[in-house]
PDB file of C-alpha atoms and ligand atoms in Angstrom:
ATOM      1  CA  UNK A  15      45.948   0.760 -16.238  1.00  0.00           C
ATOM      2  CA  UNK A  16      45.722   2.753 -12.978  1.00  0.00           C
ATOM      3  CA  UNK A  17      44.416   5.716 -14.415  1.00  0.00           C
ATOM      4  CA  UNK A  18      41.436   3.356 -16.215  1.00  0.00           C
ATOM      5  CA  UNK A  19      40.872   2.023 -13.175  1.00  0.00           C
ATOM      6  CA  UNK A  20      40.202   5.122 -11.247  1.00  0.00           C
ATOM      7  CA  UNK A  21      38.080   5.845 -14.148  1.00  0.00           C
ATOM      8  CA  UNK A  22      36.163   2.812 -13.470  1.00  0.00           C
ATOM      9  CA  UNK A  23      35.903   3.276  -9.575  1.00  0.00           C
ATOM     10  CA  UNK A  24      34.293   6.410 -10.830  1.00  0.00           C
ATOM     11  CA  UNK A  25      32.215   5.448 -13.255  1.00  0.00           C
ATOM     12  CA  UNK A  26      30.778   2.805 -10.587  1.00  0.00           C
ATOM     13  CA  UNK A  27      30.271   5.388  -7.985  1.00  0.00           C
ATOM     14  CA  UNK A  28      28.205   7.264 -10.999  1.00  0.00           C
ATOM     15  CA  UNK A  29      26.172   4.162 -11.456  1.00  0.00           C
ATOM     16  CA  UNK A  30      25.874   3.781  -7.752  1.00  0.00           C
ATOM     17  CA  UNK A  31      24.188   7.239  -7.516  1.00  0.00           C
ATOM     18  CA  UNK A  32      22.076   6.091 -10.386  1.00  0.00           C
ATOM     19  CA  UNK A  33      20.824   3.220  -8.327  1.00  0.00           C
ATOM     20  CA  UNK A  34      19.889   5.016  -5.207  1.00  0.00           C
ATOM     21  CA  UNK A  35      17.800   7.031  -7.790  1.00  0.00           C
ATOM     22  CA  UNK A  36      15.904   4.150  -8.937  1.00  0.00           C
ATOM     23  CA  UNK A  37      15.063   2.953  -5.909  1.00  0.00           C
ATOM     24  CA  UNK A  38      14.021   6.177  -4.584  1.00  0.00           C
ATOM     25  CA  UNK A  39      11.733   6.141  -7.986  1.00  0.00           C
ATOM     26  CA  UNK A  40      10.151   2.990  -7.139  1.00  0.00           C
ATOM     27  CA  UNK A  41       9.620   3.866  -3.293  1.00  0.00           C
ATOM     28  CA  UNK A  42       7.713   7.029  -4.197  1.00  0.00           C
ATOM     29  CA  UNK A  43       5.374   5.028  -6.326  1.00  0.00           C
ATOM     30  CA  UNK A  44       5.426   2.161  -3.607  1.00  0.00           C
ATOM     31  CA  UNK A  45       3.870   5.615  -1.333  1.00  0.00           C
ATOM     32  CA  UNK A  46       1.176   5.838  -3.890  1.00  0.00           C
ATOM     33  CA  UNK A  47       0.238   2.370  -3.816  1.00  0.00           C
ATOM     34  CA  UNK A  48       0.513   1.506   0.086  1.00  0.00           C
ATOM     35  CA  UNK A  49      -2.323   4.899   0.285  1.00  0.00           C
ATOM     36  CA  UNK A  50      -4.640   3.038  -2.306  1.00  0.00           C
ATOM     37  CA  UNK A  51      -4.943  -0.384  -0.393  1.00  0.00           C
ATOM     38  CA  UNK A  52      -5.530   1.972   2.581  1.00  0.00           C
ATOM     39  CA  UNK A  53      -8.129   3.351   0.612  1.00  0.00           C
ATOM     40  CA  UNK A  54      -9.884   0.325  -0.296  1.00  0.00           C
ATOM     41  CA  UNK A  55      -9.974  -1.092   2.627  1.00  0.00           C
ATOM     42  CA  UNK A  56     -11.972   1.819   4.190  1.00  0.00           C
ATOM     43  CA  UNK A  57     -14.075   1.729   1.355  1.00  0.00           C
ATOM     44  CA  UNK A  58     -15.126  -2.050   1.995  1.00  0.00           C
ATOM     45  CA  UNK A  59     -15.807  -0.814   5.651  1.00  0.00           C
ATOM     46  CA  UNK A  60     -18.007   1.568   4.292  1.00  0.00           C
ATOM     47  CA  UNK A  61     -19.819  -0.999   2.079  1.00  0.00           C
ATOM     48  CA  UNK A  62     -19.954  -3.331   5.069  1.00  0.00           C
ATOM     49  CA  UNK A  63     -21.438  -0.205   7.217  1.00  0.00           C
ATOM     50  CA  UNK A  64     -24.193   0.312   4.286  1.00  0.00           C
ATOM     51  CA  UNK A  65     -24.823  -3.362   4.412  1.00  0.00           C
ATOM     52  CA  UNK A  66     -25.791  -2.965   7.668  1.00  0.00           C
ATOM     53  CA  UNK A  67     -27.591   0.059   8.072  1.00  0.00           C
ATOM     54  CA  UNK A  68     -29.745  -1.279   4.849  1.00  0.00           C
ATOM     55  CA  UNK A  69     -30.581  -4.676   6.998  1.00  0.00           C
ATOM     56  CA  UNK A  70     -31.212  -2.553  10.074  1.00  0.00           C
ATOM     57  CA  UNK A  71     -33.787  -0.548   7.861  1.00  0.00           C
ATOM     58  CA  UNK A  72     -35.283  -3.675   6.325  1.00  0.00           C
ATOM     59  CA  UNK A  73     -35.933  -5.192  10.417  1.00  0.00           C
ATOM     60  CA  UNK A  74     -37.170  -1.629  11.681  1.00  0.00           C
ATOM     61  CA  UNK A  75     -40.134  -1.267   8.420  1.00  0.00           C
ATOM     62  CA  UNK A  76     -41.439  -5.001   9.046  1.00  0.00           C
ATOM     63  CA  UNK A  77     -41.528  -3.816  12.896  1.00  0.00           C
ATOM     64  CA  UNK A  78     -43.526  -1.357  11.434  1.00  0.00           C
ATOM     65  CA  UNK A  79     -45.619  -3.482   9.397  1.00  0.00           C
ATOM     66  CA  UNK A  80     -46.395  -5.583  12.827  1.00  0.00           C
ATOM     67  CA  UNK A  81     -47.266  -2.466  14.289  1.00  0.00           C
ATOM     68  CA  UNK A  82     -49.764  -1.616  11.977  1.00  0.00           C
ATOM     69  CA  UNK A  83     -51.053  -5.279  11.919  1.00  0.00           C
ATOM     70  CA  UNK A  84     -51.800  -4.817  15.986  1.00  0.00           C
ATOM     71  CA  UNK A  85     -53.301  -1.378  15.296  1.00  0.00           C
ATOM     72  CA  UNK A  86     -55.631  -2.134  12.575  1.00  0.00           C
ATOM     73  CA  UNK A  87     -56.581  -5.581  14.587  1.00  0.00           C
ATOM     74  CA  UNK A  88     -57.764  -3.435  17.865  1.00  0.00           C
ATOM     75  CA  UNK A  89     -59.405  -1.008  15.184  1.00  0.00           C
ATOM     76  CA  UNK A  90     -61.447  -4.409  14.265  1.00  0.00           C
ATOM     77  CA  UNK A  91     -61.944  -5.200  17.678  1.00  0.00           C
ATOM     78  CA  UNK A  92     -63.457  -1.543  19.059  1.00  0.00           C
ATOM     79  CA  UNK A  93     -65.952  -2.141  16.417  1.00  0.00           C
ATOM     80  CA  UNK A  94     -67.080  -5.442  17.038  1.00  0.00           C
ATOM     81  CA  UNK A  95     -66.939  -4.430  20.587  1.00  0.00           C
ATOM     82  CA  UNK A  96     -69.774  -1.531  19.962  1.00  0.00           C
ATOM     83  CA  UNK A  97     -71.555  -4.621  18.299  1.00  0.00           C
ATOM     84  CA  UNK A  98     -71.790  -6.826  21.230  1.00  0.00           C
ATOM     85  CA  UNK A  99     -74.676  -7.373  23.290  1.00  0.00           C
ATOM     86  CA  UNK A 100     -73.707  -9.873  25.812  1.00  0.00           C
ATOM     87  CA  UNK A 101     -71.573  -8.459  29.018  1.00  0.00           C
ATOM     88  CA  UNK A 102     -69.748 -11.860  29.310  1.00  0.00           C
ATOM     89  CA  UNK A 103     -68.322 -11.510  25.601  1.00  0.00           C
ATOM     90  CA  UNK A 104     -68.353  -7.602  25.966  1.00  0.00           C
ATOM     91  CA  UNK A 105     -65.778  -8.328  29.087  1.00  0.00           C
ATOM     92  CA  UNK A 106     -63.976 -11.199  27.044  1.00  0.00           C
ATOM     93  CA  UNK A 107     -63.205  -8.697  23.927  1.00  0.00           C
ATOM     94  CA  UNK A 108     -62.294  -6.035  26.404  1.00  0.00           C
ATOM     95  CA  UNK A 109     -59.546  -7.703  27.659  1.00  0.00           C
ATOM     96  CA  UNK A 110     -58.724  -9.288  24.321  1.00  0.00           C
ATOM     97  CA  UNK A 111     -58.030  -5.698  23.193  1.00  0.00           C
ATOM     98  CA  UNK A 112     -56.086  -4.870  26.704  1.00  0.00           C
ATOM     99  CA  UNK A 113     -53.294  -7.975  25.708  1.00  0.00           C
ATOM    100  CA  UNK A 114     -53.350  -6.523  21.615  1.00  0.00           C
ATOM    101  CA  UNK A 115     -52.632  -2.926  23.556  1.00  0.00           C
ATOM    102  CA  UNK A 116     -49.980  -4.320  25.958  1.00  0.00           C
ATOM    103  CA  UNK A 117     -48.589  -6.062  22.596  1.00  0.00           C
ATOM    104  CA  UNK A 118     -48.418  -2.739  20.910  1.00  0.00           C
ATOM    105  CA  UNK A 119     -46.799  -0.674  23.178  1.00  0.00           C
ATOM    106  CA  UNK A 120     -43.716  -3.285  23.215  1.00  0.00           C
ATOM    107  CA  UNK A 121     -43.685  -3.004  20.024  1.00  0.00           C
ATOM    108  CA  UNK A 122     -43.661   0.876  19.691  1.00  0.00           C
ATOM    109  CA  UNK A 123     -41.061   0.959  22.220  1.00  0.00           C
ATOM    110  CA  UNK A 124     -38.997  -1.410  20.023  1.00  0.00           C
ATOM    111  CA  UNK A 125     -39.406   0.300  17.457  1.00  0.00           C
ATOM    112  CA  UNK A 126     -38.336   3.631  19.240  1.00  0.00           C
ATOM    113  CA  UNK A 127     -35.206   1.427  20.242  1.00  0.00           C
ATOM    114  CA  UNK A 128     -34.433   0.423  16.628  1.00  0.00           C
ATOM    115  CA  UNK A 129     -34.972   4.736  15.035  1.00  0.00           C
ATOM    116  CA  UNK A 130     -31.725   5.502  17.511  1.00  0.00           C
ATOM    117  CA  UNK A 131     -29.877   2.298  16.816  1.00  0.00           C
ATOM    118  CA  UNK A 132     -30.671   3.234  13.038  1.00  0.00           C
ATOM    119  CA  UNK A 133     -29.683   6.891  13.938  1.00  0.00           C
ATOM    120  CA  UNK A 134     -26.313   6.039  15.336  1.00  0.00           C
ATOM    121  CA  UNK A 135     -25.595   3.521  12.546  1.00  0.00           C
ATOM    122  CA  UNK A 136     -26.489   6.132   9.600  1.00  0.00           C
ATOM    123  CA  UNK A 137     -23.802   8.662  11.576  1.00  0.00           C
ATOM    124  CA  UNK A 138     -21.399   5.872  11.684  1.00  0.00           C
ATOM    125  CA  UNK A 139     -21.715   4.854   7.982  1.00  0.00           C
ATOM    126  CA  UNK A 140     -21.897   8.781   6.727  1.00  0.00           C
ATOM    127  CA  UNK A 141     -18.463   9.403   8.761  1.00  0.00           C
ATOM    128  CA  UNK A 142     -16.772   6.387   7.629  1.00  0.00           C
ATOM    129  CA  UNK A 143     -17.483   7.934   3.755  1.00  0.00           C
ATOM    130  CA  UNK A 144     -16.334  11.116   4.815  1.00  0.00           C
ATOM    131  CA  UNK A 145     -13.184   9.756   5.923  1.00  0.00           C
ATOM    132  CA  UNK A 146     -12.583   8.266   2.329  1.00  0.00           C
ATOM    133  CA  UNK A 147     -13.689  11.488   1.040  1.00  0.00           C
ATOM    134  CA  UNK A 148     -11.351  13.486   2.465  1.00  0.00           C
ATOM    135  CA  UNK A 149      -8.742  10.326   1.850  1.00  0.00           C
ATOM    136  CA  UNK A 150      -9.200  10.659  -2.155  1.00  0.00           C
ATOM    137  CA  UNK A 151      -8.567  14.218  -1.917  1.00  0.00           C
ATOM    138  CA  UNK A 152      -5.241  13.263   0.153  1.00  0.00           C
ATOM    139  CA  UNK A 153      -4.566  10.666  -2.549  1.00  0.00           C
ATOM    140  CA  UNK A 154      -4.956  12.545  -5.630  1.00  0.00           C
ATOM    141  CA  UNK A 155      -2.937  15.145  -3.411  1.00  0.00           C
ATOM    142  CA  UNK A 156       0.133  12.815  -3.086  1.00  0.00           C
ATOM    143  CA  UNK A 157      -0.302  11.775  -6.433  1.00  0.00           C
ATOM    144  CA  UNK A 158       0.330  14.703  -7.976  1.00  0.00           C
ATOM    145  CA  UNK A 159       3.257  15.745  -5.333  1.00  0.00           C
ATOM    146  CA  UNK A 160       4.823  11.901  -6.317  1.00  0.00           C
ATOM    147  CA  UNK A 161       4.705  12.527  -9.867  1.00  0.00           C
ATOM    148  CA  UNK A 162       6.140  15.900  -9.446  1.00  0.00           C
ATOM    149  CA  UNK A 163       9.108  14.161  -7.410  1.00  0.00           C
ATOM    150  CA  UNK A 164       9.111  11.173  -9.702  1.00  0.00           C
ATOM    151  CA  UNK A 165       9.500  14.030 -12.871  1.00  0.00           C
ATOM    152  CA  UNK A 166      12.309  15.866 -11.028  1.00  0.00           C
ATOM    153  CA  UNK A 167      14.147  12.489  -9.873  1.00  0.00           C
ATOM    154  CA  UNK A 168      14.016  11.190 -13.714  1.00  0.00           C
ATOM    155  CA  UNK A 169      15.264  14.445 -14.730  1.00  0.00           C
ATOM    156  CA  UNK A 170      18.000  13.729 -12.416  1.00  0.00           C
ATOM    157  CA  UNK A 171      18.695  10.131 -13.871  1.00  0.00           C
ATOM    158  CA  UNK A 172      19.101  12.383 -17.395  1.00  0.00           C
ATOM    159  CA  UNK A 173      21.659  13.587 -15.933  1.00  0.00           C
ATOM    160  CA  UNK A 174      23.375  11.085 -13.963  1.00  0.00           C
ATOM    161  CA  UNK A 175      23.394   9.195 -17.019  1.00  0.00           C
ATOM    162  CA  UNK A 176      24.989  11.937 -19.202  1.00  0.00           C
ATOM    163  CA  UNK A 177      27.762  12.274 -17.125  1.00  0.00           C
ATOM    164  CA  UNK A 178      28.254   8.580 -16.873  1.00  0.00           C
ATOM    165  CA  UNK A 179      28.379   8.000 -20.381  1.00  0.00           C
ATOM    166  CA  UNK A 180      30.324  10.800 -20.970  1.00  0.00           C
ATOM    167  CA  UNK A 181      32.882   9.273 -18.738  1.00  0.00           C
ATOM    168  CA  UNK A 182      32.819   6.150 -20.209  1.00  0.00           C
ATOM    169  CA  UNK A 183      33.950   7.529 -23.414  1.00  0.00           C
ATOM    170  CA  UNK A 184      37.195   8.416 -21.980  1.00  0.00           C
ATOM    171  CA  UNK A 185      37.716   4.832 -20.966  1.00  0.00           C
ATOM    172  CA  UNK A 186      40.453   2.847 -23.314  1.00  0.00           C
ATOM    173  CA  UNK A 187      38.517  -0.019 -25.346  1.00  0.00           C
ATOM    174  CA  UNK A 188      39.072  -2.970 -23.181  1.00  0.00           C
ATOM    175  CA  UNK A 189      37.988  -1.307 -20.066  1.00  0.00           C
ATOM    176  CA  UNK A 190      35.010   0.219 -22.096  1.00  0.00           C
ATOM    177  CA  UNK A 191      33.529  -2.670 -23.552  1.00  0.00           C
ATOM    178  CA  UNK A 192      33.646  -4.561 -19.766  1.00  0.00           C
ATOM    179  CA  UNK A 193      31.988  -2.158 -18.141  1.00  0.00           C
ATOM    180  CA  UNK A 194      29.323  -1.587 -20.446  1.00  0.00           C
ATOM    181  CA  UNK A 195      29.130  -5.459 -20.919  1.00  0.00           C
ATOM    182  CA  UNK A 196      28.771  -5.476 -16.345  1.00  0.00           C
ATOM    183  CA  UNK A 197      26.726  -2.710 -16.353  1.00  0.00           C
ATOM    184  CA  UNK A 198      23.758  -4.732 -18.515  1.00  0.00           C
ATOM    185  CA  UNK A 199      24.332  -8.301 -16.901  1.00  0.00           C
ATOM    186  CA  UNK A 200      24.957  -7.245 -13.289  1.00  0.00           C
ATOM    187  CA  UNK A 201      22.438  -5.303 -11.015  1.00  0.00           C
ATOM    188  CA  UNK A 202      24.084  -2.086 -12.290  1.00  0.00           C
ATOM    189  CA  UNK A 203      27.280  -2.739 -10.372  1.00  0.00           C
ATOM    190  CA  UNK A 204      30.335  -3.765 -12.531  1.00  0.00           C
ATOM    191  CA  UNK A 205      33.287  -2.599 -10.337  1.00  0.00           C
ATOM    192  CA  UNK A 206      33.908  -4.059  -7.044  1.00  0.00           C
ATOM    193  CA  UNK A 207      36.395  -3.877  -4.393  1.00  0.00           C
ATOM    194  CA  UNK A 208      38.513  -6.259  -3.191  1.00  0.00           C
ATOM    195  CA  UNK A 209      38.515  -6.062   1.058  1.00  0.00           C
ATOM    196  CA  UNK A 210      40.299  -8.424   3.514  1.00  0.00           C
ATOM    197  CA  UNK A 211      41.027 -10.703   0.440  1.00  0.00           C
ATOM    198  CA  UNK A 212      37.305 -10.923  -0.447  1.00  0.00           C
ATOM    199  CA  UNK A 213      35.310  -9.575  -3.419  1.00  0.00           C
ATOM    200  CA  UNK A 214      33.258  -7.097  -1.551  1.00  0.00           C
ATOM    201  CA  UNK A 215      30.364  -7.402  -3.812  1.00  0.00           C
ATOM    202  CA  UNK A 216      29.847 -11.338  -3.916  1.00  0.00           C
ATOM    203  CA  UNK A 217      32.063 -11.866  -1.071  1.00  0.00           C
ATOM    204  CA  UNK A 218      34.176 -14.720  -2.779  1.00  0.00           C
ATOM    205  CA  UNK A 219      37.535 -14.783  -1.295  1.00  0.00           C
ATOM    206  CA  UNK A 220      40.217 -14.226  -4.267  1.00  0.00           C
ATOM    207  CA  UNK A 221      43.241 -16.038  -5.131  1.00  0.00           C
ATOM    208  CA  UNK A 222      46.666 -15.493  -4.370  1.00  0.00           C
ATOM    209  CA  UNK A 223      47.071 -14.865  -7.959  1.00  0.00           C
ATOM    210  CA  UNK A 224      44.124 -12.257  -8.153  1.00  0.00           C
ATOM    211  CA  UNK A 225      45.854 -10.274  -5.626  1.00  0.00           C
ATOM    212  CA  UNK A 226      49.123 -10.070  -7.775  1.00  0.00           C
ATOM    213  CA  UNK A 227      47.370  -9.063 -10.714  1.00  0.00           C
ATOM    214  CA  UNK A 228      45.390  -6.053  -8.660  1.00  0.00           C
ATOM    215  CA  UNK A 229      48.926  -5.382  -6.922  1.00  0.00           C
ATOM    216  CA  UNK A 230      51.076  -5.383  -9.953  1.00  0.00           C
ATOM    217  CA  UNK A 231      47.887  -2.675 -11.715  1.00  0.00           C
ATOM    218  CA  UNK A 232      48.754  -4.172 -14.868  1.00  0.00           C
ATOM    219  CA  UNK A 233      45.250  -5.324 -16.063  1.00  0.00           C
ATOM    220  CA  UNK A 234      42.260  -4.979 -15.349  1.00  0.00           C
ATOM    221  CA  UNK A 235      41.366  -8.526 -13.102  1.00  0.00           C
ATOM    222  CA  UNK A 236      38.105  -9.730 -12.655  1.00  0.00           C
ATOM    223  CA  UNK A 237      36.184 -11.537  -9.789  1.00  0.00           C
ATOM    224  CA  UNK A 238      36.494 -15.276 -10.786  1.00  0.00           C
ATOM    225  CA  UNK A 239      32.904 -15.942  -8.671  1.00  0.00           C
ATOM    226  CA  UNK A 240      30.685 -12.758  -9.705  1.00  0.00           C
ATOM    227  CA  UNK A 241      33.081 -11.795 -13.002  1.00  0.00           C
ATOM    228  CA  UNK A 242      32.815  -8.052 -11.899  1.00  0.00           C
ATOM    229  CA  UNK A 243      36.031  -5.934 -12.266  1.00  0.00           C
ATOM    230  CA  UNK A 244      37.615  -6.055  -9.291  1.00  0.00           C
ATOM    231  CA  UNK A 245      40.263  -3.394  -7.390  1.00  0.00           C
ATOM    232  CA  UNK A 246      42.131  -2.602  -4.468  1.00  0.00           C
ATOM    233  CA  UNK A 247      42.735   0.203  -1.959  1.00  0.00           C
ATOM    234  CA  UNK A 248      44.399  -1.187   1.075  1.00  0.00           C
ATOM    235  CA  UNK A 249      47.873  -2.796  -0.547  1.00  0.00           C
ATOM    236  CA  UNK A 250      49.090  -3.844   2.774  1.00  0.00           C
ATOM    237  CA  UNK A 251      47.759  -8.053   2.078  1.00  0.00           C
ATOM    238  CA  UNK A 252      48.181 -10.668   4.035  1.00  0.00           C
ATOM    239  CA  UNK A 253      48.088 -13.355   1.171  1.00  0.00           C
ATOM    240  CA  UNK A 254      45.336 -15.502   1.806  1.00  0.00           C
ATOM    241  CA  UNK A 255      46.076 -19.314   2.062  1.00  0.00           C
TER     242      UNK A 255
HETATM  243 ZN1   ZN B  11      32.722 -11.156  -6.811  1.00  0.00          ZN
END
């Protein structure tokens, strides 16, 4: 039984390396997906930045509009004024079309005001979509380089798996059939060691009886919490209570 058990310690280390692989599978893909939501959330900056810049536009063309209103009102005016005939009207019109001017040039300086602000806010917006720009190039860069890793690491399962199975075909029936039985129910560990009297994988401290059935290597002894197949390095045991 010793010699199957060694097997199995093995054979478990095998399927350890087998896990590590997996995960590092599922990390690189994890990479891929962590860049996207990075992605998208710039993007909905950028939508909010268009937003803005569009509502920006739609204030600075009905500033316009006003401006245009004043203009073509002291347009009306300066001809009615050439009209008049009477000084004391003349004088009242006059001034009239002094406030309309005063009203104007506030105006035009807004709108000079809102041409920068809608200046600096185009800039902003046409950066921010740069920045994803360049970002989908990086993605479908990593992409490609995860796929390439994710190709070579499955080719490296292949492998691990050959040799596993391989190994498992030297194993004596009994031993066989539990391992490949653990493999499938448990998270791809079916050997586990017993330390300081306690199953090292579920961590359920074994009976005095366990430990004479790993110390006698007669059998192959299972963990009577997680059923794995359990074995022992250290012999020296203090029996537990
Ligand atoms: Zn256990």
């Amino acid at each position: 039984m010793i010699e199957q058990i060694e097997v199995l310690i093995r054979l478990q280390s095998i399927s350890n390396e087998l896990i590590k692989l997996k995960r590092n599978k599922e990390y690189r893909y994890n990479d891929i997906t962590d860049f996207k939501k990075k992605v998208k959330e710039k993007e909905m900056v950028v939508e909010e930045g268009e937003k803005r810049f569009k509502s920006f536009q739609v204030k600075m063309d009905n500033k316009e509009l006003d401006l245009k209103g004043i203009e073509s009102e002291i347009d009306k005016f300066k001809v009615q004024l050439n009209q008049i005939k009477n000084n004391k009207e003349y004088s009242a019109l006059k001034s009239e079309i002094g406030l309309k001017e005063a009203d104007k040039s506030v105006i035009e300086d807004e709108v000079l005001k809102m041409m920068d602000g809608l200046e600096e806010e185009r800039n902003k917006v046409n950066e921010l979509r740069n920045d994803v720009k360049q970002d989908e190039i990086k993605l479908a860069q990593l992409t490609k380089a995860i796929e390439d890793d994710v190709k070579r690491i499955d080719d490296e399962i292949k492998t691990v798996i050959a040799r596993r199975d391989g190994l498992v075909e030297t194993l004596e029936k009994d031993p066989k059939h539990h391992f490949q039985r653990l493999i499938k129910s448990t998270d791809g560990v079916a050997v586990a060691e017993v330390v300081n009297n306690a199953c090292q994988r579920c961590f359920f401290t074994v009976t005095p009886q366990t430990i004479n059935q790993l110390l006698s290597e007669k059998e192959l002894v299972f963990c009577l919490s997680c059923g794995r197949i359990l074995y022992m390095n250290n012999k020296d045991v203090v029996f537990p209570k």
